[in-house]
Tab-separated table of C-alpha atoms in Angstrom:
chain	number	residue	atom	x	y	z
A	1	MET	CA	100.001	97.819	84.560
A	2	ASN	CA	101.686	94.827	86.211
A	3	ASN	CA	103.680	97.196	88.411
A	4	PHE	CA	100.510	98.909	89.629
A	5	ILE	CA	98.971	95.536	90.437
A	6	LEU	CA	102.082	94.694	92.475
A	7	ILE	CA	101.855	98.003	94.353
A	8	PHE	CA	98.281	97.421	95.486
A	9	PHE	CA	98.824	93.681	96.055
A	10	PHE	CA	101.720	94.113	98.496
A	11	LEU	CA	100.093	97.077	100.240
A	12	ALA	CA	96.930	94.989	100.703
A	13	LEU	CA	98.967	91.972	101.799
A	14	GLY	CA	100.622	94.062	104.511
A	15	LEU	CA	97.237	95.305	105.751
A	16	ILE	CA	95.894	91.749	105.835
A	17	LEU	CA	98.917	90.389	107.700
A	18	GLN	CA	98.425	93.095	110.349
A	19	ARG	CA	95.222	91.289	111.302
A	20	VAL	CA	96.761	87.832	111.499
A	21	LYS	CA	97.467	87.373	115.203
A	22	GLN	CA	100.209	84.786	114.668
A	23	PHE	CA	102.087	87.027	112.250
A	24	PRO	CA	104.768	89.233	113.864
A	25	THR	CA	103.808	92.660	112.496
A	26	ASN	CA	107.124	94.181	113.598
A	27	VAL	CA	108.738	92.154	110.809
A	28	TYR	CA	108.551	95.413	108.834
A	29	LYS	CA	111.700	96.479	110.699
A	30	ILE	CA	113.565	93.545	109.146
A	31	LEU	CA	112.120	94.335	105.714
A	32	ASN	CA	113.225	97.965	106.068
A	33	LYS	CA	116.769	96.876	106.882
A	34	ILE	CA	116.875	94.567	103.847
A	35	VAL	CA	115.698	97.407	101.618
A	36	ILE	CA	118.113	99.931	103.164
A	37	TYR	CA	121.172	97.683	103.424
A	38	PHE	CA	120.816	95.733	100.174
A	39	CYS	CA	118.123	96.855	97.700
A	40	LEU	CA	118.702	100.617	97.705
A	41	PRO	CA	122.522	100.322	97.531
A	42	ALA	CA	122.156	97.859	94.643
A	43	ILE	CA	119.979	100.294	92.686
A	44	THR	CA	122.428	103.111	93.406
A	45	LEU	CA	125.489	101.119	92.305
A	46	TYR	CA	123.740	100.100	89.107
A	47	HIS	CA	122.355	103.468	88.003
A	48	ILE	CA	124.670	106.233	89.273
A	49	PRO	CA	127.811	105.111	87.330
A	50	LYS	CA	125.796	105.270	84.087
A	51	ILE	CA	124.530	108.817	84.550
A	52	ARG	CA	125.868	111.468	82.197
A	53	TRP	CA	125.919	114.633	84.263
A	54	SER	CA	124.483	117.896	83.028
A	55	SER	CA	123.121	121.085	84.529
A	56	GLU	CA	119.623	119.644	84.076
A	57	LEU	CA	120.299	117.118	86.865
A	58	LEU	CA	120.471	119.912	89.408
A	59	PHE	CA	116.685	120.073	89.215
A	60	PRO	CA	115.943	116.591	90.625
A	61	ILE	CA	118.715	116.911	93.208
A	62	GLY	CA	117.465	120.309	94.372
A	63	ALA	CA	113.801	119.270	94.638
A	64	GLY	CA	114.182	117.527	98.010
A	65	TRP	CA	116.036	120.495	99.509
A	66	ILE	CA	113.469	122.980	98.187
A	67	THR	CA	110.601	120.881	99.580
A	68	PHE	CA	112.095	120.677	103.064
A	69	LEU	CA	113.034	124.356	103.240
A	70	LEU	CA	109.502	125.296	102.155
A	71	ALA	CA	108.122	123.127	104.963
A	72	CYS	CA	110.433	124.753	107.502
A	73	ILE	CA	109.359	128.250	106.500
A	74	PHE	CA	105.655	127.456	106.092
A	75	PHE	CA	105.061	125.488	109.307
A	76	HIS	CA	107.440	127.461	111.532
A	77	PHE	CA	105.901	130.848	110.828
A	78	LEU	CA	102.310	129.538	110.634
A	79	GLY	CA	102.785	127.575	113.840
A	80	LYS	CA	104.266	130.514	115.726
A	81	ARG	CA	101.464	132.774	114.525
A	82	LEU	CA	98.765	130.313	115.627
A	83	GLY	CA	100.442	129.354	118.886
A	84	TRP	CA	101.264	125.729	118.052
A	85	SER	CA	103.647	123.747	120.222
A	86	ASN	CA	107.208	123.171	119.022
A	87	LYS	CA	106.512	119.439	118.863
A	88	LEU	CA	103.587	119.963	116.491
A	89	ILE	CA	105.628	122.265	114.251
A	90	GLY	CA	108.530	119.830	114.173
A	91	CYS	CA	106.254	116.895	113.392
A	92	LEU	CA	104.656	118.656	110.407
A	93	ILE	CA	108.025	119.783	109.036
A	94	LEU	CA	109.448	116.249	109.178
A	95	THR	CA	106.406	114.531	107.707
A	96	ALA	CA	105.178	117.115	105.179
A	97	GLY	CA	108.661	118.266	104.178
A	98	LEU	CA	110.057	114.896	103.086
A	99	SER	CA	108.879	112.761	100.172
A	100	ASN	CA	108.716	108.977	100.142
A	101	SER	CA	111.027	109.104	97.138
A	102	SER	CA	112.413	105.566	97.470
A	103	PHE	CA	110.013	103.096	99.120
A	104	LEU	CA	107.036	104.416	97.149
A	105	GLY	CA	108.842	106.600	94.640
A	106	TYR	CA	110.988	103.914	93.011
A	107	PRO	CA	108.196	101.434	92.193
A	108	ILE	CA	105.752	104.137	91.113
A	109	ILE	CA	108.284	105.931	88.913
A	110	GLU	CA	109.315	102.593	87.401
A	111	ALA	CA	105.663	101.807	86.707
A	112	LEU	CA	105.054	105.184	85.036
A	113	PHE	CA	108.370	105.877	83.292
A	114	GLY	CA	110.160	102.510	83.081
A	115	LYS	CA	113.543	101.494	84.483
A	116	GLN	CA	115.196	104.491	82.807
A	117	GLY	CA	113.156	106.746	85.052
A	118	LEU	CA	114.816	105.197	88.101
A	119	GLU	CA	118.015	107.104	87.312
A	120	THR	CA	116.236	110.392	87.952
A	121	ALA	CA	114.364	108.945	90.950
A	122	VAL	CA	117.695	107.918	92.503
A	123	LEU	CA	118.953	111.498	92.115
A	124	VAL	CA	115.866	112.922	93.815
A	125	ASP	CA	116.244	110.403	96.633
A	126	GLN	CA	119.965	109.939	97.336
A	127	PRO	CA	121.686	113.371	97.144
A	128	GLY	CA	118.282	114.975	97.650
A	129	THR	CA	115.753	113.607	100.150
A	130	PHE	CA	118.075	111.152	101.904
A	131	VAL	CA	120.812	113.697	102.629
A	132	VAL	CA	118.135	116.184	103.758
A	133	VAL	CA	116.638	113.809	106.341
A	134	SER	CA	120.100	112.823	107.575
A	135	THR	CA	121.213	116.408	108.118
A	136	LEU	CA	118.487	119.064	108.257
A	137	GLY	CA	115.958	116.446	109.360
A	138	VAL	CA	117.993	115.416	112.396
A	139	PHE	CA	118.651	119.075	113.195
A	140	VAL	CA	114.922	119.942	113.049
A	141	ALA	CA	114.008	116.915	115.187
A	142	ALA	CA	116.525	117.913	117.856
A	143	PHE	CA	115.654	121.622	117.708
A	144	TYR	CA	111.873	121.263	118.039
A	145	SER	CA	112.129	118.611	120.738
A	146	LYS	CA	114.041	121.246	122.799
A	147	GLY	CA	117.235	119.280	122.577
A	148	SER	CA	120.530	120.563	121.264
A	149	PRO	CA	121.598	119.237	117.853
A	150	ASP	CA	124.673	117.021	118.077
A	151	THR	CA	126.924	117.860	115.117
A	152	PHE	CA	129.038	114.732	115.570
A	153	SER	CA	125.927	112.547	115.647
A	154	ILE	CA	124.650	114.116	112.421
A	155	ILE	CA	127.949	113.541	110.615
A	156	LYS	CA	128.114	109.965	111.921
A	157	LYS	CA	124.591	109.208	110.683
A	158	ILE	CA	125.530	110.399	107.203
A	159	LEU	CA	128.923	108.724	106.916
A	160	PHE	CA	127.795	105.317	108.144
A	161	PHE	CA	124.423	105.048	106.397
A	162	PRO	CA	124.749	102.260	103.758
A	163	PRO	CA	122.908	103.989	100.885
A	164	PHE	CA	125.048	107.091	101.391
A	165	ILE	CA	128.265	105.050	101.403
A	166	THR	CA	127.296	103.309	98.173
A	167	PHE	CA	126.217	106.658	96.733
A	168	VAL	CA	129.716	108.061	97.336
A	169	VAL	CA	131.275	104.924	95.821
A	170	ALA	CA	128.955	105.141	92.814
A	171	ILE	CA	129.786	108.838	92.331
A	172	LEU	CA	133.511	108.003	92.295
A	173	MET	CA	132.844	105.240	89.770
A	174	ASN	CA	130.992	107.754	87.625
A	175	VAL	CA	133.771	110.353	87.879
A	176	PHE	CA	136.412	107.818	86.845
A	177	GLN	CA	134.073	106.317	84.204
A	178	TYR	CA	134.269	102.857	85.727
A	179	ASP	CA	131.418	100.362	85.719
A	180	LEU	CA	131.079	96.907	87.207
A	181	ASP	CA	131.264	93.580	85.385
A	182	SER	CA	128.095	92.690	83.487
A	183	ASN	CA	127.446	89.675	85.744
A	184	ILE	CA	127.664	91.877	88.842
A	185	GLN	CA	125.364	94.430	87.210
A	186	SER	CA	122.863	91.672	86.511
A	187	ALA	CA	123.000	90.622	90.157
A	188	LEU	CA	122.512	94.232	91.281
A	189	LEU	CA	119.423	94.520	89.109
A	190	LYS	CA	117.955	91.373	90.630
A	191	ILE	CA	118.669	92.542	94.169
A	192	GLY	CA	117.271	95.984	93.378
A	193	SER	CA	114.095	94.461	91.945
A	194	PHE	CA	113.100	93.362	95.462
A	195	VAL	CA	112.709	96.991	96.555
A	196	THR	CA	109.129	97.066	95.226
A	197	PRO	CA	107.602	94.034	96.979
A	198	LEU	CA	109.588	94.380	100.215
A	199	ALA	CA	109.157	98.139	100.627
A	200	LEU	CA	105.446	98.104	99.856
A	201	LEU	CA	104.837	95.104	102.121
A	202	SER	CA	106.637	97.049	104.862
A	203	VAL	CA	104.451	100.092	104.209
A	204	GLY	CA	101.315	97.931	104.360
A	205	LEU	CA	102.381	96.470	107.702
A	206	GLN	CA	102.782	99.989	109.118
A	207	LEU	CA	99.577	101.612	107.870
A	208	THR	CA	97.354	102.696	110.772
A	209	PHE	CA	94.023	104.531	110.784
A	210	ASP	CA	93.178	106.217	114.091
A	211	ARG	CA	89.682	107.655	113.604
A	212	LYS	CA	89.478	108.970	117.179
A	213	SER	CA	92.530	111.200	116.913
A	214	GLN	CA	92.348	114.911	117.738
A	215	HIS	CA	94.818	115.751	114.966
A	216	TRP	CA	92.474	115.806	111.960
A	217	GLN	CA	92.894	119.509	111.136
A	218	PHE	CA	96.685	119.208	111.235
A	219	LEU	CA	96.534	116.022	109.172
A	220	ARG	CA	94.521	117.793	106.479
A	221	LEU	CA	96.891	120.766	106.445
A	222	GLY	CA	99.998	118.569	106.360
A	223	LEU	CA	98.721	116.415	103.510
A	224	PHE	CA	97.493	119.458	101.569
A	225	PHE	CA	100.973	120.962	101.833
A	226	LYS	CA	102.738	117.718	100.885
A	227	LEU	CA	100.477	116.367	98.140
A	228	ILE	CA	99.156	119.571	96.552
A	229	LEU	CA	101.083	122.718	97.489
A	230	VAL	CA	104.661	121.381	97.163
A	231	PRO	CA	104.287	119.860	93.671
A	232	PHE	CA	102.431	123.019	92.595
A	233	VAL	CA	105.382	125.174	93.705
A	234	ILE	CA	107.828	122.855	91.902
A	235	LEU	CA	105.641	122.993	88.783
A	236	VAL	CA	105.560	126.792	88.781
A	237	LEU	CA	109.262	127.136	89.599
A	238	TYR	CA	110.662	124.531	87.218
A	239	VAL	CA	108.229	124.704	84.302
A	240	PHE	CA	106.858	128.245	84.193
A	241	ILE	CA	109.727	130.249	85.679
A	242	LEU	CA	112.798	128.210	84.677
A	243	LYS	CA	111.198	126.926	81.426
A	244	GLN	CA	112.076	123.240	81.876
A	245	HIS	CA	109.969	120.670	79.985
A	246	SER	CA	111.950	117.410	79.909
A	247	GLU	CA	110.998	113.968	81.232
A	248	VAL	CA	113.487	114.543	84.067
A	249	ILE	CA	111.291	117.425	85.240
A	250	LYS	CA	108.158	115.275	85.003
A	251	ILE	CA	109.753	112.568	87.160
A	252	THR	CA	110.996	115.186	89.619
A	253	LEU	CA	107.509	116.653	89.920
A	254	MET	CA	106.030	113.203	90.546
A	255	GLU	CA	108.642	112.454	93.203
A	256	THR	CA	107.856	115.667	95.092
A	257	ALA	CA	104.163	114.682	94.992
A	258	MET	CA	104.786	111.360	96.767
A	259	ALA	CA	103.342	110.617	100.195
A	260	PRO	CA	105.304	111.585	103.333
A	261	MET	CA	108.583	109.780	103.976
A	262	ILE	CA	108.393	106.908	106.468
A	263	THR	CA	111.889	107.701	107.770
A	264	GLY	CA	110.818	111.270	108.531
A	265	ALA	CA	107.832	109.998	110.506
A	266	ILE	CA	110.048	107.562	112.411
A	267	LEU	CA	112.459	110.406	113.198
A	268	ALA	CA	109.586	112.557	114.485
A	269	SER	CA	108.306	109.705	116.648
A	270	THR	CA	111.785	108.962	118.011
A	271	TYR	CA	112.176	112.551	119.191
A	272	GLY	CA	108.669	112.643	120.691
A	273	LEU	CA	107.248	114.986	118.060
A	274	LYS	CA	103.563	113.999	118.034
A	275	PRO	CA	104.003	110.262	117.231
A	276	LYS	CA	100.266	109.736	116.604
A	277	LEU	CA	100.099	112.567	114.079
A	278	SER	CA	103.257	111.356	112.325
A	279	SER	CA	101.691	107.886	112.071
A	280	MET	CA	98.497	109.365	110.646
A	281	MET	CA	100.476	111.340	108.061
A	282	ILE	CA	101.847	108.038	106.783
A	283	GLY	CA	98.694	105.979	107.240
A	284	PHE	CA	96.418	108.374	105.388
A	285	GLY	CA	99.021	110.000	103.174
A	286	ILE	CA	99.958	106.857	101.271
A	287	PRO	CA	96.487	105.818	100.024
A	288	ILE	CA	95.411	109.434	99.375
A	289	SER	CA	98.610	110.053	97.408
A	290	PHE	CA	97.563	107.484	94.803
A	291	VAL	CA	94.658	109.768	93.909
A	292	THR	CA	96.699	112.984	93.884
A	293	LEU	CA	99.544	111.296	91.976
A	294	ALA	CA	97.077	110.411	89.223
A	295	PHE	CA	96.170	114.107	89.035
A	296	TRP	CA	99.823	115.214	88.843
A	297	TYR	CA	100.608	112.547	86.249
A	298	PHE	CA	97.778	113.996	84.156
A	299	ILE	CA	99.316	117.466	84.575
A	300	CYS	CA	102.691	116.059	83.496
A	301	SER	CA	101.207	115.067	80.144
A	302	PHE	CA	100.943	118.795	79.323
A	303	ILE	CA	104.525	119.682	80.316
């Protein structure tokens, strides 16, 4: 319960600070860098070396890839059939095809499943969603903005992104069954604990609600796909077809039901793919997702 209070407190604090004229609202960029360069790597270095690998872990890792590929297929063919612009298609793929599996996912999963659940959340996020946005995400952004994807740029983004570097290090530590000193682990936990307040404060500072926008029908479709259709497909595939019923599957389902990924929206905006719509997908997707997540958590109780 305390974790849920923190979630709403820091989201509300961010919204309030937006309206304080003296407060520099672009401070969220600094908060994002702290989370990306320090908090997320700390969580990765703490949890990944302790994971005992099994075939079951392929399910959380594969969820992010499945989600994005579904978005590519769904919005590309629907958009071409209905005559949408490439920029609109690209925007919906990048925002509806990527889950906020770290900034929102980590604190919510920790609140629902405890710190142990973070191990699965890290798997959904790091080798899953993060690698997807750094590779396929960049490719989609370049393709639908009528640019030509730069292979070297894609590789560079992956190799020099701090969470990915620490993920590789943590994987090697796991392979060689090496873990850090207990004092260092304690420090990593403390650093990682800041991901909740900092990330949610950043999200609150970025939430925007443009009631005059002409994108309402696309917003509804994008959020329906992300918050309802995707977790439903994962539920059917993992639980009913592949007969998986563990807590790992429950956490994976909840992660795929998270609101759109902020990084995906930023990528869409950077490439000129309907920046206002991408902002709306984040601004409305986050608060609405708290309602739909409650529904999916209820469904998880029957898995």
